[in-house]
XYZ file of C-alpha atoms in Angstrom:
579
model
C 75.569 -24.894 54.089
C 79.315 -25.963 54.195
C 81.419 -24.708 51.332
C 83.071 -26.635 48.908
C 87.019 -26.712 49.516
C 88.611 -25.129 46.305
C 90.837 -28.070 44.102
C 94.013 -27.323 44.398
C 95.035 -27.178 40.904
C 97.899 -29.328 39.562
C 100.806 -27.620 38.510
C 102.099 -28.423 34.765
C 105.678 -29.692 34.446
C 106.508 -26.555 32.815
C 105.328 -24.557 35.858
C 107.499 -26.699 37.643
C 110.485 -26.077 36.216
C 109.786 -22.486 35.788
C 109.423 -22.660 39.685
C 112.786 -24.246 40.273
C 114.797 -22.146 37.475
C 114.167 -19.255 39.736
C 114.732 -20.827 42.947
C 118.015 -21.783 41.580
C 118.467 -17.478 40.444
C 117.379 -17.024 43.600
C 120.240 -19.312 45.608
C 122.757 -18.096 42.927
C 122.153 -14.609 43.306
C 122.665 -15.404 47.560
C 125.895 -16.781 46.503
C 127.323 -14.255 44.303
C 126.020 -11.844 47.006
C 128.144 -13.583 49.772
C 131.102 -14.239 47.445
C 131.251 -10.261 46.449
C 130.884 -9.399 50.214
C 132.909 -11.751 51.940
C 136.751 -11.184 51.678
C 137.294 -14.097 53.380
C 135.481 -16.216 51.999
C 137.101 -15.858 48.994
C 140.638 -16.106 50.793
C 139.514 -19.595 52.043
C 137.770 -21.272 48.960
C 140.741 -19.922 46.551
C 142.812 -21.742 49.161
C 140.890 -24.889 49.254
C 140.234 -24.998 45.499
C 144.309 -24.682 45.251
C 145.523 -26.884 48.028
C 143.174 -29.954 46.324
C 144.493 -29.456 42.933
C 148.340 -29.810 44.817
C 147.120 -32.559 46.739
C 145.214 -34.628 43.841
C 148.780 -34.093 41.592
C 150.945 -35.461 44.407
C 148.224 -38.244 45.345
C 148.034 -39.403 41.340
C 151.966 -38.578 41.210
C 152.797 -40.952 44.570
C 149.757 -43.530 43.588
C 151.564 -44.096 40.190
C 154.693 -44.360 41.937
C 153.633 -46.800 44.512
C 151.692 -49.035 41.460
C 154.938 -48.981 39.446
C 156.928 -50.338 42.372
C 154.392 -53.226 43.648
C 153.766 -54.268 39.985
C 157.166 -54.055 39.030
C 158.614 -55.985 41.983
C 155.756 -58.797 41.364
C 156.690 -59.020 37.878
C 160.336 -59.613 38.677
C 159.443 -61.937 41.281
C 157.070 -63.612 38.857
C 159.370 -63.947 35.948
C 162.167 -65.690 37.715
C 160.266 -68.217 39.439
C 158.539 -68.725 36.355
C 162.092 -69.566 34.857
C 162.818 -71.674 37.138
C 159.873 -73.794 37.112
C 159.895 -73.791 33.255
C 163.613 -75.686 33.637
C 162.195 -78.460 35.923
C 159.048 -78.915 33.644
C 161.098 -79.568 30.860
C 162.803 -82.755 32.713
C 159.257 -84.270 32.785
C 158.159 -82.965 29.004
C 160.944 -84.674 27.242
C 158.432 -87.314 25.223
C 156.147 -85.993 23.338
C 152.269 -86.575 24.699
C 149.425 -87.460 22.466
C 146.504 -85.172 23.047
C 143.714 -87.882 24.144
C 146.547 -88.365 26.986
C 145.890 -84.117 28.593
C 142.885 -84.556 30.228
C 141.149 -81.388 32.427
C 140.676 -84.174 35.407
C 142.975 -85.548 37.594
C 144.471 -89.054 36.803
C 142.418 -91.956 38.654
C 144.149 -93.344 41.603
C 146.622 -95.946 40.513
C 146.668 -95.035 37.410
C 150.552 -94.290 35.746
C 150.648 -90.347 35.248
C 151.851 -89.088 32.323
C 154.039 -86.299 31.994
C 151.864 -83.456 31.900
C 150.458 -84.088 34.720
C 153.480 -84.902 36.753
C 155.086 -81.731 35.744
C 151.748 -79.540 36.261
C 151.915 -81.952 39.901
C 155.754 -81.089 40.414
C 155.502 -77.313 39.819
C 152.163 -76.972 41.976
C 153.518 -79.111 44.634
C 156.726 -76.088 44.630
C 154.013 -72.971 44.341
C 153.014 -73.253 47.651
C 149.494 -71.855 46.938
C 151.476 -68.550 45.528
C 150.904 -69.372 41.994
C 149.050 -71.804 39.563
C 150.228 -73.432 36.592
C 148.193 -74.299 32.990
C 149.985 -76.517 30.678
C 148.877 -76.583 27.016
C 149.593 -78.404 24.048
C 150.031 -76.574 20.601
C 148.703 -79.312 18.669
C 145.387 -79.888 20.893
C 143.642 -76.715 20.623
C 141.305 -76.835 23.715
C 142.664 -79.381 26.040
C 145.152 -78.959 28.735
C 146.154 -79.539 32.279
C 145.349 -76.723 34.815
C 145.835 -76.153 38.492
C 143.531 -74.473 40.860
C 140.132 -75.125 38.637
C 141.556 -72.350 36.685
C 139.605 -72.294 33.205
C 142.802 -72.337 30.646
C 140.668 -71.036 28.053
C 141.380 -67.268 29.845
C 144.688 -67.280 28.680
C 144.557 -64.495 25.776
C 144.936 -65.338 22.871
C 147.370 -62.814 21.852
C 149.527 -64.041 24.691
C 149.781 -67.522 23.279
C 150.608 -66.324 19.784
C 153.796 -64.886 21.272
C 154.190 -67.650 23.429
C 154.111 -70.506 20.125
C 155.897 -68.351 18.158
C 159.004 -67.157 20.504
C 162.463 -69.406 20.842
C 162.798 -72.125 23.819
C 163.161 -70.615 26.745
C 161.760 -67.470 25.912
C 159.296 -65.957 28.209
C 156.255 -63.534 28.058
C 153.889 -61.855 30.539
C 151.081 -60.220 31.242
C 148.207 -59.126 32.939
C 144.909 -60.817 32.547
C 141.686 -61.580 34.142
C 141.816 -65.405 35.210
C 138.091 -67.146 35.554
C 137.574 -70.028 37.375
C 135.605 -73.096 37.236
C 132.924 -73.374 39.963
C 131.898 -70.683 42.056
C 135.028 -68.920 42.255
C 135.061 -65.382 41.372
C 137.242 -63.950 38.704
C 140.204 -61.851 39.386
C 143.237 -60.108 38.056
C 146.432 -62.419 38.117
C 150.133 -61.631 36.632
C 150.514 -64.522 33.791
C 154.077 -65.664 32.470
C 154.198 -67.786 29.495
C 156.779 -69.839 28.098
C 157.634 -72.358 25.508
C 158.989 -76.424 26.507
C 160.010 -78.891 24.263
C 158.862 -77.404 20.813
C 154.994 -78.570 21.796
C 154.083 -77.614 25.747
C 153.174 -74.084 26.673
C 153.387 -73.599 30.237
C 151.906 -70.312 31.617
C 152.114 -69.252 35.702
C 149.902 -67.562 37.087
C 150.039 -65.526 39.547
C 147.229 -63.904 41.696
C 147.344 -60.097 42.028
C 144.345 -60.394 44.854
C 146.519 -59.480 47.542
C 148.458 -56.678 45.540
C 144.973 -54.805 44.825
C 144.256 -55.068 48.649
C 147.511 -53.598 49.611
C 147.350 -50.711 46.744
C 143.260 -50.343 47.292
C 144.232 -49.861 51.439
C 147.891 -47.086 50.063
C 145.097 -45.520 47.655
C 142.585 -44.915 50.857
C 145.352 -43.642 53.013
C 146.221 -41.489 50.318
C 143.071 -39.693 49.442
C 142.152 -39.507 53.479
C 145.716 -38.129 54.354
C 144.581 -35.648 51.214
C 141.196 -34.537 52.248
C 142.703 -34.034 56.003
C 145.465 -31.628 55.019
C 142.993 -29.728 52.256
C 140.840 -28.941 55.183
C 143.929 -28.071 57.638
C 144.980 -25.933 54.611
C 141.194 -24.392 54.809
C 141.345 -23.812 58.391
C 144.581 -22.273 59.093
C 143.749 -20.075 55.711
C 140.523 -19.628 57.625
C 142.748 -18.144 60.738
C 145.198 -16.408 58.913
C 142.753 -14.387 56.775
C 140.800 -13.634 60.004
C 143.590 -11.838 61.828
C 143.829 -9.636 58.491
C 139.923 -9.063 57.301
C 139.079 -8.170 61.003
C 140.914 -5.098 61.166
C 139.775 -4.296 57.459
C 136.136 -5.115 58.663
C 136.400 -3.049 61.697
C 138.274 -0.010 59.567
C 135.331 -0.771 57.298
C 131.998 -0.195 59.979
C 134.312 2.975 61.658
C 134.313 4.408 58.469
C 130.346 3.458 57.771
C 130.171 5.569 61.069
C 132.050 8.370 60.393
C 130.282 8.876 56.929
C 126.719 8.620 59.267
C 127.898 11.871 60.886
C 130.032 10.218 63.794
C 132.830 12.626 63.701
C 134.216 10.876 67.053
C 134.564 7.641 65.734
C 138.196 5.858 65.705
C 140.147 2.784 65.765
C 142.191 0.844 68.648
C 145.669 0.829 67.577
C 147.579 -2.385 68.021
C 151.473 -3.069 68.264
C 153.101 -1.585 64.863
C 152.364 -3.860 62.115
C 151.406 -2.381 58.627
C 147.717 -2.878 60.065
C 148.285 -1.023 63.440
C 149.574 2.152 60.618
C 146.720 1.869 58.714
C 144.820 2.082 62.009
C 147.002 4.760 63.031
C 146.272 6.699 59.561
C 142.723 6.262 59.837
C 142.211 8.150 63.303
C 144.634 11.320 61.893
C 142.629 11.473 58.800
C 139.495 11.133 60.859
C 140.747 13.779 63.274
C 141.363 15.829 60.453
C 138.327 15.340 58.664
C 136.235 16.329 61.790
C 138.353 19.901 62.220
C 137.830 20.497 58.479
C 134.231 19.588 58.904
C 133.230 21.887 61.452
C 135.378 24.761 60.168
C 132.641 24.286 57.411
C 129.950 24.301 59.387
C 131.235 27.087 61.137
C 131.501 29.247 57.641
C 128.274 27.398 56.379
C 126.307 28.817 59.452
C 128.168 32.345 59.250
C 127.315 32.623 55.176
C 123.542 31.454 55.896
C 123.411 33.767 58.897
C 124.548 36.478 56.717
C 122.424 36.008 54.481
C 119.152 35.768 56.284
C 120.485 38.568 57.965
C 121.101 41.055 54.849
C 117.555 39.577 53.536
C 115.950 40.553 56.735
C 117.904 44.066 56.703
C 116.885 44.509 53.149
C 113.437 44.362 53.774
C 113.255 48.052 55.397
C 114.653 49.928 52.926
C 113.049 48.223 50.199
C 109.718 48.917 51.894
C 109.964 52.157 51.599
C 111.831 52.259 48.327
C 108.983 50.063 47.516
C 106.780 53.551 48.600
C 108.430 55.569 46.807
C 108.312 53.858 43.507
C 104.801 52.832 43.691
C 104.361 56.755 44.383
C 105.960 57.661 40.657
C 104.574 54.826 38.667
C 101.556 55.944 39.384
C 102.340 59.567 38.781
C 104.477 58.497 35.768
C 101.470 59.999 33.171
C 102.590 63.251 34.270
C 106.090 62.589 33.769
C 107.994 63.472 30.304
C 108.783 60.352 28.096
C 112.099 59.861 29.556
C 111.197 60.130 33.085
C 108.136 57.951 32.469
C 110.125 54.973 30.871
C 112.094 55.251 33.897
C 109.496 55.096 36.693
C 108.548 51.715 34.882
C 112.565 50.378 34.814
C 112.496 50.913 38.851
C 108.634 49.162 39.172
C 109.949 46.427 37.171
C 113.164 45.859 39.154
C 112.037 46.685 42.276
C 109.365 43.475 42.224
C 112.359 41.416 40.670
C 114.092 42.566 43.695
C 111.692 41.666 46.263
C 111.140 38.015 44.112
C 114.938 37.417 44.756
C 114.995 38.455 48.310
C 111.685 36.207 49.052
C 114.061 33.369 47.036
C 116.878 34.200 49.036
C 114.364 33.793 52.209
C 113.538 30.563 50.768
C 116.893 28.946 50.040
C 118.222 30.500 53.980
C 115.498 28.140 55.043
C 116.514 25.304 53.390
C 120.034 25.479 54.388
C 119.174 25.635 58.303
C 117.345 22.646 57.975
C 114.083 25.226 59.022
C 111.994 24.379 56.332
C 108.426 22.614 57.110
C 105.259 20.804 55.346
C 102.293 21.367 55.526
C 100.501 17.972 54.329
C 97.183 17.620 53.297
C 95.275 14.911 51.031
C 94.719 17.141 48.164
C 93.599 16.378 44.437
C 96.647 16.476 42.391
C 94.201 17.500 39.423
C 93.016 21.046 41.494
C 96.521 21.457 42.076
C 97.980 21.426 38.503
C 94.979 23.626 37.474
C 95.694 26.375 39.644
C 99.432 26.304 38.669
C 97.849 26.762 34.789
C 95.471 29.302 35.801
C 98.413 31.284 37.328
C 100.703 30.931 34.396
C 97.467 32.046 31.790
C 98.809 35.245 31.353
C 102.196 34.863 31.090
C 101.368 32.396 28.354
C 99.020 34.477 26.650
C 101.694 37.214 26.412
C 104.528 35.048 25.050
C 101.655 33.072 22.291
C 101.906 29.837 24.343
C 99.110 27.469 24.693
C 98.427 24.651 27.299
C 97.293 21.454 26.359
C 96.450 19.400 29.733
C 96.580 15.481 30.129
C 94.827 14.784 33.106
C 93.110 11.316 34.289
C 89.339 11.186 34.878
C 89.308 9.923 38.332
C 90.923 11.870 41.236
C 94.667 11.570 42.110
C 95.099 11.636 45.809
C 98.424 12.083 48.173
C 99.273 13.728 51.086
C 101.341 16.934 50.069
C 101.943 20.661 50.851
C 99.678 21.986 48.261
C 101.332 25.199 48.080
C 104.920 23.654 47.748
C 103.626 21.807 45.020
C 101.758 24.815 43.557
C 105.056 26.539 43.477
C 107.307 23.793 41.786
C 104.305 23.534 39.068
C 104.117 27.152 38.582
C 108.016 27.356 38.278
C 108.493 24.571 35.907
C 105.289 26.213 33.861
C 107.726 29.162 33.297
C 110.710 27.763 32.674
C 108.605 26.137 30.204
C 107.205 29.553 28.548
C 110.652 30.832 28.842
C 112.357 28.396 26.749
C 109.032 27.133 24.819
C 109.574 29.368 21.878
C 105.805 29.916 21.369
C 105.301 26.518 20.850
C 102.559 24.540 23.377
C 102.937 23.378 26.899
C 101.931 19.601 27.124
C 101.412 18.901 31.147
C 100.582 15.281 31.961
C 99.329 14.277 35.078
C 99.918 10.028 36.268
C 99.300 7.904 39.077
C 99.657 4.830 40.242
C 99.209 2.800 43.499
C 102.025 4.255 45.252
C 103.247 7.677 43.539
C 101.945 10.616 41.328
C 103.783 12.387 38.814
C 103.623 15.348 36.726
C 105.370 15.818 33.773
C 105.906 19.607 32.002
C 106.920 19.568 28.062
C 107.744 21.987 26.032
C 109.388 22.023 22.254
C 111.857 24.452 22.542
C 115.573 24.516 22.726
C 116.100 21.766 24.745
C 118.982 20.899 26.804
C 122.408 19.658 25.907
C 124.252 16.389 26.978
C 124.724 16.692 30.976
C 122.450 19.456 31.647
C 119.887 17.492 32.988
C 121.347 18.080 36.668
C 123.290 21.123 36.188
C 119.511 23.187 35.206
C 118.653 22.869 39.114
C 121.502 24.747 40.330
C 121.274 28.096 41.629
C 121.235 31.053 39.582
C 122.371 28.369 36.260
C 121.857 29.397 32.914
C 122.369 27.502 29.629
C 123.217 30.457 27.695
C 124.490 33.079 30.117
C 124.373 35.852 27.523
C 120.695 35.354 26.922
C 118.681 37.565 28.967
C 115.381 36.174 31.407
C 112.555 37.654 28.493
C 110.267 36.839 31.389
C 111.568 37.959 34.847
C 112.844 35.252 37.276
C 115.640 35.130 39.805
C 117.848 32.237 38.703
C 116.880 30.194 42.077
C 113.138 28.542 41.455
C 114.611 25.673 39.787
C 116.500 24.908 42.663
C 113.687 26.255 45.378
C 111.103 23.352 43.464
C 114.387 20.846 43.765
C 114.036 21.268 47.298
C 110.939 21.368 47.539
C 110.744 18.095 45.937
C 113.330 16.138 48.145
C 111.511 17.843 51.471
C 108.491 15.918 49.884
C 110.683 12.228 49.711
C 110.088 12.943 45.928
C 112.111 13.405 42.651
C 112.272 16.451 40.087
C 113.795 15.082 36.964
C 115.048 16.944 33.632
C 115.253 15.634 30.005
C 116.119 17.070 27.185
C 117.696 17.094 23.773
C 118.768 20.286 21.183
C 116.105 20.479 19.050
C 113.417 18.312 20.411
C 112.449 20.499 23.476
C 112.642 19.334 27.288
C 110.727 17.879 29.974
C 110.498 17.837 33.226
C 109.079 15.208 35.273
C 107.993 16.014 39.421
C 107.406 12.610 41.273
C 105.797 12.223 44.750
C 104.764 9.693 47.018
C 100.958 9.402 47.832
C 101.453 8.490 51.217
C 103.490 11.444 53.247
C 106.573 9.304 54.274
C 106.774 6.125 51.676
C 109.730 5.680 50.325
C 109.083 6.361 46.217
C 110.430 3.233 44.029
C 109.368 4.593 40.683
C 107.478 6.924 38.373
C 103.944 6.562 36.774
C 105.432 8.787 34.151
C 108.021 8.354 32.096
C 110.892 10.606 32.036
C 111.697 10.608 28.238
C 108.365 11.693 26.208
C 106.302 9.046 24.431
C 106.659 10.671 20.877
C 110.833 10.602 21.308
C 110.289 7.631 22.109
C 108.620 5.982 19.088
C 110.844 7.735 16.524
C 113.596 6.500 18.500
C 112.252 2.884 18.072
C 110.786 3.044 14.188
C 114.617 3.977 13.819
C 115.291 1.067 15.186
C 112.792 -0.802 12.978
C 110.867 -2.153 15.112
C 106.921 -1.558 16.131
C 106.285 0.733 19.180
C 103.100 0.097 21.099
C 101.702 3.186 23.029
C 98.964 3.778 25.149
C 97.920 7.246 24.685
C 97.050 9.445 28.064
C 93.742 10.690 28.740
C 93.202 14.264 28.094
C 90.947 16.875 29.245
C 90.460 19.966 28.357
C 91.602 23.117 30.449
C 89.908 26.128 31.517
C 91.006 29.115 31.205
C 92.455 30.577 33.798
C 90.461 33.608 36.107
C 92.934 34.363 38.226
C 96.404 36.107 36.990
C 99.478 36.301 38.710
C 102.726 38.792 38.197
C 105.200 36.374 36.141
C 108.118 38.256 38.055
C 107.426 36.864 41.114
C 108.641 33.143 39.905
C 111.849 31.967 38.378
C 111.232 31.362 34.653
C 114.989 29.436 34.464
């Protein structure tokens, strides 16, 4: 039986827009990527962006110009024919006409012409087709004789106010849009006005058709002679800059290379500019770089040598110091009191001795790059238990309790269990060292692609910037405050490295009063790069008195807690680093 194909459903206009909002964050966040990243680029559109402003001020600057001349020559032009014509009309406008005589129409053939018309005839007949002419009558509001089936009633009105009420002779002009009767189009024309005989107005007019061509054809030449030297601007900006930023972007991926470790990395020097020095620079400070570098090496590999080899040599006479000291602590009954309490001193520093010297071990192996995994898919839950059944004792002896947060499924990942065993066990106790008594909350997370454990305890806590400085070796918040518990000053930073061999984190918080945390994060796949924590660094409880000071509502979800067993099996706490 065929299935049904699934309908597609419709997407809501508010989808939509959603959808293209962050598209467009999306193609701006490109952009400002490219901008930030691209020196030229920046070079060349600051160039552009300045070169158009220069060229759009000189193109309105030289259109203006160019306008002002054309209009101003036409004008002239306009205004002294105009003159001219208005002397010869007033030959033929001596008599005054009545207004039933000024007829729109031409006189029939034959017929005598009156004046108007034979001075509107005479001054057409002189135009040549440059010009028309509209003769009006102030006493006949609406009638008059007009050339060119130009509709008189276009003239403004404003312009015949100053025409009727200016002296003989007098002449005004302006610019106007003329209409036409028929099918011709309107258009912009240069009208001069002038007063005849007390009663005629006679206004030229003359077409500005050909001066729009002229200035529309300057205007296009203009704006393309603009855009072609913005983009010659862009280009040679374009070549300029590239003769700089190449250099800088080759100095740039040399560098990229020495930083990977390519101590034989330099640059081809050429000629002696400024960027041939800076080329020049950049080789002796690589040069010396790479001498200083392996003179560290060399003393790196002689201190690490040294000590693996006075932690190796060690190991002899300690053996049989070892012999001799297990040989009085167990006689130590018959000893006196004083004698006694010494046998004890040596037992006791004699396994803090061999702790540090197994630490020292440790940290030589780190250094040489000698230090190994052993990955297995392991239960993350097994592992934290063991780590608490190790630290039972020392916890029982300081009045600590352990109150465990673990999930109810199983947490897999591919680690070295014993690695991990260790970095538990040492942040377990750091956390009895520093817990004051008070109980041990250890929270265990997951999610798809990392675990985490997080240790808390509600002691001292740790000052501002002492988050990073508690994994160094042999580090101490308080140096005149004596270990209570043992310890060698170096598990912190053991479980550190322990932690980065795994691709994971180890994390500290704290604050003076409100105890500490630590947080150990680790990839469940051996080899996946970790992108967060199922755990989060600051505790929950800080948290929400952090936010009700901030008046607002916290919402938690609580973590789901089992119960621990007691631990069966004991360990000596001096063989761990309680720091």
């Amino acid at each position: 039986m065929p299935v049904p194909a699934r309908k597609r459903r419709r997407r809501t206009p508010g989808q939509i827009a959603r959808g293209v909002r962050r598209r467009a964050r999306r193609l701006a966040g490109r952009l400002r990527h490219v901008w930030r990243r691209s020196l030229q680029l920046r070079v060349v559109t600051s160039t552009l962006v300045l070169s158009m402003a220069v060229v759009v001020v000189l193109g309105v600057f030289l259109m203006q110009s160019i306008v002002a001349s054309v209009l101003t020559s036409t004008e002239v032009s306009a205004v002294e024919e105009s003159r001219a014509n208005i002397a010869t009309a007033s030959g033929y406008l001596t008599q005054p006409v009545d207004s039933t005589d000024i007829t729109q129409d031409a006189t029939a053939q034959g017929q005598t012409m009156n004046p108007v018309d034979a001075a509107a005839r005479a001054l057409t007949d002189r135009s040549g087709g440059r010009y028309d002419v509209v003769i009006l009558n102030e006493g006949s509001v609406g009638e008059g004789r007009a050339s060119g089936q130009i509709d008189w009633s276009s003239i403004p009105a404003l312009l015949r106010e100053k025409v009727q009420s200016s002296e003989e002779q007098s002449l005004w002009d302006q610019t106007v849009k003329i209409r036409y009767i028929g099918a011709k189009q309107p258009e912009s024309a240069w009208v001069v006005g002038g007063r005849v005989n007390g009663t005629y107005e006679i206004y030229h007019v003359f077409p500005l058709g050909e001066e729009e061509k002229t200035l529309l054809t300057v205007q296009q030449m203009v704006f393309g002679a603009g855009a072609a030297l913005v983009l010659l601007l862009a280009g040679v900006a374009s070549l300029v800059t590239r003769q700089v930023v190449t250099p800088v972007r080759l100095a740039r991926q040399a560098a990229e290379r020495l930083a990977a470790g390519r101590l034989e990395e330099r640059l081809k020097v050429r000629g002696e500019d400024d960027l041939a020095r800076l080329a020049t620079s950049f080789n002796e400070m690589a040069s010396n770089l790479a001498v200083k570098i392996h003179q560290l090496e060399e003393l790196s590999q002689v201190q690490r040598q040294f000590v693996s080899d006075v932690s190796h040599e060690l190991r002899t006479p300690l053996t049989t110091v070892r012999m001799a000291a297990d040989l009085l602590y167990e006689g130590r009954e018959d000893f006196d009191a004083s004698s006694a309490r010494a046998a004890e001193l040596m037992q006791n520093q004699l396994e803090r001795f061999e702790s540090m010297l197994a630490d020292l071990l440790e940290i030589s192996r780190y250094d040489a790059g000698a230090a190994t995994l052993d990955l297995d898919p392991v239960d993350m839950r097994d592992v934290v238990l063991r780590a608490v059944g190790d630290s039972e004792t020392l916890a029982e002896r300081q009045a600590t309790r352990f109150e465990l947060r673990l999930p109810n499924e199983p947490c897999m990942a591919e680690v070295d269990s014993r690695r991990v065993e260790r970095i538990l066990r040492n942040l377990l106790f750091n956390a009895i060292e520093h817990g004051e008594g008070k109980d041990i909350v250890v929270t265990l997370g997951a999610d798809r692609d990392a675990v985490a454990v997080a240790v808390r305890d509600h002691g001292v806590g740790l000052k501002a910037g002492e988050e990073t400085m508690v994994f160094d070796r042999f580090w101490r918040a308080d140096p005149s405050r004596a270990r209570t518990i043992g310890g060698t000053g170096l598990g912190l930073a053991i479980s550190r490295e322990d932690a980065m061999l795994h691709g994971g984190w180890l994390q500290a918080w704290g604050a003076p009063g409100e105890g500490s945390q630590f947080r150990l994060s680790l990839p469940r796949a051996a080899g996946s790069p970790l992108r967060g924590s199922p755990l989060p660094l600051v505790p929950p409880e800080v948290e929400m008195r952090r936010t009700w000071r901030g008046h607002a509502t916290p919402v938690l979800t609580p973590a789901p807690v089992e119960a621990a067993p007691r631990a069966r099996e004991n360990v000596d706490a001096g063989a761990f680093d309680a720091e």
